[in-house]
PDB file of C-alpha atoms in Angstrom:
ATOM      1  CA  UNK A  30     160.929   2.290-306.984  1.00  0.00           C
ATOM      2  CA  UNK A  31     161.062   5.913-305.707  1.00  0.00           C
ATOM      3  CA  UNK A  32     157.760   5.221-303.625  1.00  0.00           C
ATOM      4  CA  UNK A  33     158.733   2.461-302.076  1.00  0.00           C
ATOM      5  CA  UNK A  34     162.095   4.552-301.542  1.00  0.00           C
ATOM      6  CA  UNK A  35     160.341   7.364-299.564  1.00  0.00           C
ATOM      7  CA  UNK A  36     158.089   4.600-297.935  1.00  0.00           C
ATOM      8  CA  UNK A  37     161.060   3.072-296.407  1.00  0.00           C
ATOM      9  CA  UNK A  38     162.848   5.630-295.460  1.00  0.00           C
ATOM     10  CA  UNK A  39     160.215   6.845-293.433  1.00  0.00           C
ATOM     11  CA  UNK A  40     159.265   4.214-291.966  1.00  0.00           C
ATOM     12  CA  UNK A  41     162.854   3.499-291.360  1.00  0.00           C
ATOM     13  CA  UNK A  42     163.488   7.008-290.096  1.00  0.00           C
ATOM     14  CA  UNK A  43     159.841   7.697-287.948  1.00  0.00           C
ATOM     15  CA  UNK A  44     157.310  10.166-290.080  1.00  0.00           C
ATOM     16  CA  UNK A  45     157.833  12.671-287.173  1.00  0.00           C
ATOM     17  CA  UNK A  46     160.744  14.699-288.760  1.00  0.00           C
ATOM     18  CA  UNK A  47     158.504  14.252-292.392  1.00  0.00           C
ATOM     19  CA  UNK A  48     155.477  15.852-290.502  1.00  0.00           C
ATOM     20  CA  UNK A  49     157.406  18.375-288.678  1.00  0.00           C
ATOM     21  CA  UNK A  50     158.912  19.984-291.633  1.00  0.00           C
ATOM     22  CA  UNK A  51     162.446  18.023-291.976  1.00  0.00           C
ATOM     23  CA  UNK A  52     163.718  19.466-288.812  1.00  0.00           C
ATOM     24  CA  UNK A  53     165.864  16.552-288.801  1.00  0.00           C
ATOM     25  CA  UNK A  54     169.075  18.190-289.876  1.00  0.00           C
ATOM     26  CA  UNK A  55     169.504  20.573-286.519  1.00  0.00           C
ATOM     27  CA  UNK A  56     167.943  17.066-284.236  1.00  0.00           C
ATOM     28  CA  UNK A  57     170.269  14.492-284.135  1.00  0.00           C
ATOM     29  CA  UNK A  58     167.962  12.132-282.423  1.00  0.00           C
ATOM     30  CA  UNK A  59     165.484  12.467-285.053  1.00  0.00           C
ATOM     31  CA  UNK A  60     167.270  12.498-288.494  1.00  0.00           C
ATOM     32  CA  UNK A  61     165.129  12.891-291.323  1.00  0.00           C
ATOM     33  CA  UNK A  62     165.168  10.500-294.459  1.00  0.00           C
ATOM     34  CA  UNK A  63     168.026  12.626-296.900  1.00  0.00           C
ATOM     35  CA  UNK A  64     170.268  12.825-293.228  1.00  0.00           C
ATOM     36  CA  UNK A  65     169.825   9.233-292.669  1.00  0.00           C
ATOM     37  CA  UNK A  66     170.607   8.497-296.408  1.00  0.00           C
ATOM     38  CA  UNK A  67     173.792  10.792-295.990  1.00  0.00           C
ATOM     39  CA  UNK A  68     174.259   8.691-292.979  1.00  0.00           C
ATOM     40  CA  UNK A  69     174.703   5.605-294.859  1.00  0.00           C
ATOM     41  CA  UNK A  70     176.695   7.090-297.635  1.00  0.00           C
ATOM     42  CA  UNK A  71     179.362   3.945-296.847  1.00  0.00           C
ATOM     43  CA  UNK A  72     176.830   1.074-297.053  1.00  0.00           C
ATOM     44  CA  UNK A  73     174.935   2.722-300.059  1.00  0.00           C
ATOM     45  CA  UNK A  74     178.284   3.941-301.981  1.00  0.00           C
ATOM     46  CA  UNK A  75     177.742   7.541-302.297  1.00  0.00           C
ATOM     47  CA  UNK A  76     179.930   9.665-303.996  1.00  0.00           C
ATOM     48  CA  UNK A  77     181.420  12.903-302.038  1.00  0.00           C
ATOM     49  CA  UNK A  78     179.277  15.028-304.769  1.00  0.00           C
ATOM     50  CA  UNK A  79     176.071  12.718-304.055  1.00  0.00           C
ATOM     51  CA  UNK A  80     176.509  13.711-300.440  1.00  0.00           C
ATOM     52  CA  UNK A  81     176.937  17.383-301.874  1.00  0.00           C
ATOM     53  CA  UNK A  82     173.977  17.030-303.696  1.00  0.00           C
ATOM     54  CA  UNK A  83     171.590  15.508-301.349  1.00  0.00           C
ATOM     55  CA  UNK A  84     172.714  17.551-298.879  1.00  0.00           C
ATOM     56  CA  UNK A  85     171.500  20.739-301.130  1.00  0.00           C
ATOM     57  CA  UNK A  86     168.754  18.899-301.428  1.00  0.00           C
ATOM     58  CA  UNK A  87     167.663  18.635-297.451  1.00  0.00           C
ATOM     59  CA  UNK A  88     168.954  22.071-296.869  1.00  0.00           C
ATOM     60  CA  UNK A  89     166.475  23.669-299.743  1.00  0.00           C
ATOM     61  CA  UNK A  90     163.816  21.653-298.262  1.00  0.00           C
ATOM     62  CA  UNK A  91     164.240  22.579-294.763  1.00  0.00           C
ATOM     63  CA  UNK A  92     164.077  26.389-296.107  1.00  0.00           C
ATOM     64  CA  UNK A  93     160.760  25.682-298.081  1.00  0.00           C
ATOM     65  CA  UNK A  94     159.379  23.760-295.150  1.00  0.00           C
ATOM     66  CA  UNK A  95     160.330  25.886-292.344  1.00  0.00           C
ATOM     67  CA  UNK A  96     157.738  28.725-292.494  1.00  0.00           C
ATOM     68  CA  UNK A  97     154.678  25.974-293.050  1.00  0.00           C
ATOM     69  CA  UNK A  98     156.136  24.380-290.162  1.00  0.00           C
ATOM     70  CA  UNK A  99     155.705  27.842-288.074  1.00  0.00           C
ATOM     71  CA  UNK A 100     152.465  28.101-289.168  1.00  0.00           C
ATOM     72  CA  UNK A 101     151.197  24.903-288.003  1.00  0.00           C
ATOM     73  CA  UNK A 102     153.036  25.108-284.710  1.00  0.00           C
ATOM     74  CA  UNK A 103     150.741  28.138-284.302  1.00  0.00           C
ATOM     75  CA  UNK A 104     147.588  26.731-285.149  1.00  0.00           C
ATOM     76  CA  UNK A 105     148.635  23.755-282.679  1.00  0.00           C
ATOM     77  CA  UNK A 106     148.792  26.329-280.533  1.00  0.00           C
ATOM     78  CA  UNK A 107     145.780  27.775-280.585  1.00  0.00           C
ATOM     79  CA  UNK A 108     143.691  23.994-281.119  1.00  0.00           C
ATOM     80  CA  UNK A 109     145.701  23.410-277.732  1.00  0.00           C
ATOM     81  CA  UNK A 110     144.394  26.831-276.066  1.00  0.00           C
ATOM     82  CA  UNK A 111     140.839  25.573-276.757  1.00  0.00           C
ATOM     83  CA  UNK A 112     140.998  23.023-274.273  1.00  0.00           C
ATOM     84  CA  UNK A 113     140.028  19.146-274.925  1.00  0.00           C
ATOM     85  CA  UNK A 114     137.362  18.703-277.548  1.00  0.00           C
ATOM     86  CA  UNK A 115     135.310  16.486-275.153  1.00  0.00           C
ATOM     87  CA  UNK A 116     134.529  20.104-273.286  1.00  0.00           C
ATOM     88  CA  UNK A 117     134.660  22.127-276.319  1.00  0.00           C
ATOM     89  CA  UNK A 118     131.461  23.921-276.750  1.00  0.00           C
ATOM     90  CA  UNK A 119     129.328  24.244-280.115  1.00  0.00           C
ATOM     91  CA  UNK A 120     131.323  27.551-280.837  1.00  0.00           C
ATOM     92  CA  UNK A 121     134.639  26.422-280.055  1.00  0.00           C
ATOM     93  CA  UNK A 122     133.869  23.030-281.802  1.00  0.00           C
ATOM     94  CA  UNK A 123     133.572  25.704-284.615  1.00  0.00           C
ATOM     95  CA  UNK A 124     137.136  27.411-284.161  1.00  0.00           C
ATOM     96  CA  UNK A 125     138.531  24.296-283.713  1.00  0.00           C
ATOM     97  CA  UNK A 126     137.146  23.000-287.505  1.00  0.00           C
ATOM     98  CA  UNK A 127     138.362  26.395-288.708  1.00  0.00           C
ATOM     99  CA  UNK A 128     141.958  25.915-287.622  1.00  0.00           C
ATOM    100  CA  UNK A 129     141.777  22.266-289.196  1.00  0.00           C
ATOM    101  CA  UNK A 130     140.601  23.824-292.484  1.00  0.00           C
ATOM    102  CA  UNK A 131     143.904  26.279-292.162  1.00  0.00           C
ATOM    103  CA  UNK A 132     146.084  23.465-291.025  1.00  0.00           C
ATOM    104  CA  UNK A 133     145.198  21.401-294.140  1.00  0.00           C
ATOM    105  CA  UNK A 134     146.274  23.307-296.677  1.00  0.00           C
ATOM    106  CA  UNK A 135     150.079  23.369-295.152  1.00  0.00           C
ATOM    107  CA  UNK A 136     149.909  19.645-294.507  1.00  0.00           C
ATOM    108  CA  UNK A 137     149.546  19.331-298.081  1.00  0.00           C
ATOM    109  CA  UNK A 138     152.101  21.893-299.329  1.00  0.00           C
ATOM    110  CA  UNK A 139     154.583  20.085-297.346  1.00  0.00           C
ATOM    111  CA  UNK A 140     153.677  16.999-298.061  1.00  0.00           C
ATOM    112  CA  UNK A 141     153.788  17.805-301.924  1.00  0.00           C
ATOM    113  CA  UNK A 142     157.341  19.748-301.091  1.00  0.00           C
ATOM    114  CA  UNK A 143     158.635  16.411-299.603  1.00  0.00           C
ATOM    115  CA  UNK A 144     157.886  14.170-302.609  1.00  0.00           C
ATOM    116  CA  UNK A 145     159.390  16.916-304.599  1.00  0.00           C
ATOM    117  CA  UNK A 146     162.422  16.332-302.529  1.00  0.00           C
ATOM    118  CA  UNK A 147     162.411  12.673-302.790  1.00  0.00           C
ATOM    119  CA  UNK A 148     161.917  12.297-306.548  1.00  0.00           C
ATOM    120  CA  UNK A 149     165.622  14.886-306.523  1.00  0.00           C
ATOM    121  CA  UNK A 150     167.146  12.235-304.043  1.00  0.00           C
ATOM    122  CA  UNK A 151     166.036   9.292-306.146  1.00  0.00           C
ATOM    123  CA  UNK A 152     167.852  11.257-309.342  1.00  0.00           C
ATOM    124  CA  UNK A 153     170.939  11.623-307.558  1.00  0.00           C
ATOM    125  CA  UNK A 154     170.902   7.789-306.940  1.00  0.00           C
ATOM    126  CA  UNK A 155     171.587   5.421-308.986  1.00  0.00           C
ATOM    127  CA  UNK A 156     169.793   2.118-309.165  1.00  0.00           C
ATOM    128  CA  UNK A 157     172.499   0.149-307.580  1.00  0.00           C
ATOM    129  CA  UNK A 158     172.361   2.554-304.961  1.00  0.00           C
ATOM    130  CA  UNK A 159     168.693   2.371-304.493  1.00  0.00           C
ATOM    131  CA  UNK A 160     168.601  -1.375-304.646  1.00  0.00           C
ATOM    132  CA  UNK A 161     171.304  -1.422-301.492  1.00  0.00           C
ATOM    133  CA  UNK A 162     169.211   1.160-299.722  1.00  0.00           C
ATOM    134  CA  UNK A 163     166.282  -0.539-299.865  1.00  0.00           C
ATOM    135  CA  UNK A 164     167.560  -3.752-299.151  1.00  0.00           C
ATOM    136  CA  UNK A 165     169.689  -1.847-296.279  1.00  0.00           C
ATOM    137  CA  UNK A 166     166.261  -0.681-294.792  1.00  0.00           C
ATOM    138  CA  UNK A 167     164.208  -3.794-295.327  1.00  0.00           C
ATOM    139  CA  UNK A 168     166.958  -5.413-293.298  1.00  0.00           C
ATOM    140  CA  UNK A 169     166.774  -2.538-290.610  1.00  0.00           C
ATOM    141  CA  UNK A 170     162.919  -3.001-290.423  1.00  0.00           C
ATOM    142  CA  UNK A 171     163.337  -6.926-290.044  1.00  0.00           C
ATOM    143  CA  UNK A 172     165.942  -6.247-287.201  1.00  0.00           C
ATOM    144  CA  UNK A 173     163.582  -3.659-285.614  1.00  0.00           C
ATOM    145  CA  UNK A 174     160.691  -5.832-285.688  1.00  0.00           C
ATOM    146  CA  UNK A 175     162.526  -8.971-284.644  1.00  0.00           C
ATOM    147  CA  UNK A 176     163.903  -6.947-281.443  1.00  0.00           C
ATOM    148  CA  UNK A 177     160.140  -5.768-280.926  1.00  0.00           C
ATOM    149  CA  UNK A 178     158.904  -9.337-280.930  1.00  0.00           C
ATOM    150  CA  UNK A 179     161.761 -10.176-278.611  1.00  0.00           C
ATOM    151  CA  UNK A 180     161.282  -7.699-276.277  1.00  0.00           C
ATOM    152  CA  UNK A 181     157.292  -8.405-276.031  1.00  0.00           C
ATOM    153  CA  UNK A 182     158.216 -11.722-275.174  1.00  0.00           C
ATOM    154  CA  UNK A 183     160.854 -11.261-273.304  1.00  0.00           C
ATOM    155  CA  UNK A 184     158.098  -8.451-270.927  1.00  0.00           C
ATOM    156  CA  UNK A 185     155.620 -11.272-270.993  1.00  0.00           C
ATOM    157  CA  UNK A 186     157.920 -13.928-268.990  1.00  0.00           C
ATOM    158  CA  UNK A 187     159.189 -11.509-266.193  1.00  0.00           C
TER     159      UNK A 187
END
């Protein structure tokens, strides 16, 4: 149940904020998957010391994330200064794979430090509460796909 938790909520949320560290609490208009639990605290029936709790939760993340995150941004940085890989030569095809090998190491840690996080959220819940959220965001993603569908169709007439 705590998979398919996560799973939803990031698909529900976009996996931007989840690959970019959990930003999401300073970017409104890309909450992460704890702020846009927090955000349904109503629908899912969370308690004012859930929101306490989850919101420890996000906040500890963030911290743990935040210096990966600054490390990848730099190695972006310098994959970015090597130009496109199409006009990379041999050597700089070879910095390139060294800055991947660097990168993957943080992509894990984080990745590992947001399941972490999730398995805490899914102890705070309880499994009322994580039966409404995930029938909350199944019913989110059938909305979002049915206006998707719409919209293509509606493109495809005009």
């Amino acid at each position: 149940m705590i998979r398919s938790l996560t799973i939803a909520i990031l698909v529900l949320t976009g996996t931007s904020a989840h690959l970019q560290g959990q930003q999401h609490s300073r970017d409104a208009d890309d909450p992460g998957p704890i702020t846009t639990l927090v955000k349904l605290q109503v629908e899912v029936g969370l308690t004012a010391a859930q929101v306490e709790e989850l919101t420890s939760i996000d906040l500890a993340l963030e911290q743990q994330n935040q210096p990966l995150v600054t490390r990848l941004m730099e190695i972006r940085r310098k994959i970015r200064a090597l130009g496109p890989r199409r006009q990379m030569s041999s050597e700089d095809h070879a910095v390139f794979e060294s800055y991947i090998a660097e990168a993957r190491p943080l992509m894990r840690e984080i990745d590992q430090n947001n399941k972490g996080a999730m398995a805490q959220v899914g102890e705070v819940l309880t499994e009322a509460q994580k039966d409404r959220l995930a029938r909350l965001l199944r019913d989110r993603n059938e909305n979002s796909e049915r206006s998707d569908r719409d919209s293509r169709s509606r493109d495809r007439r005009h």
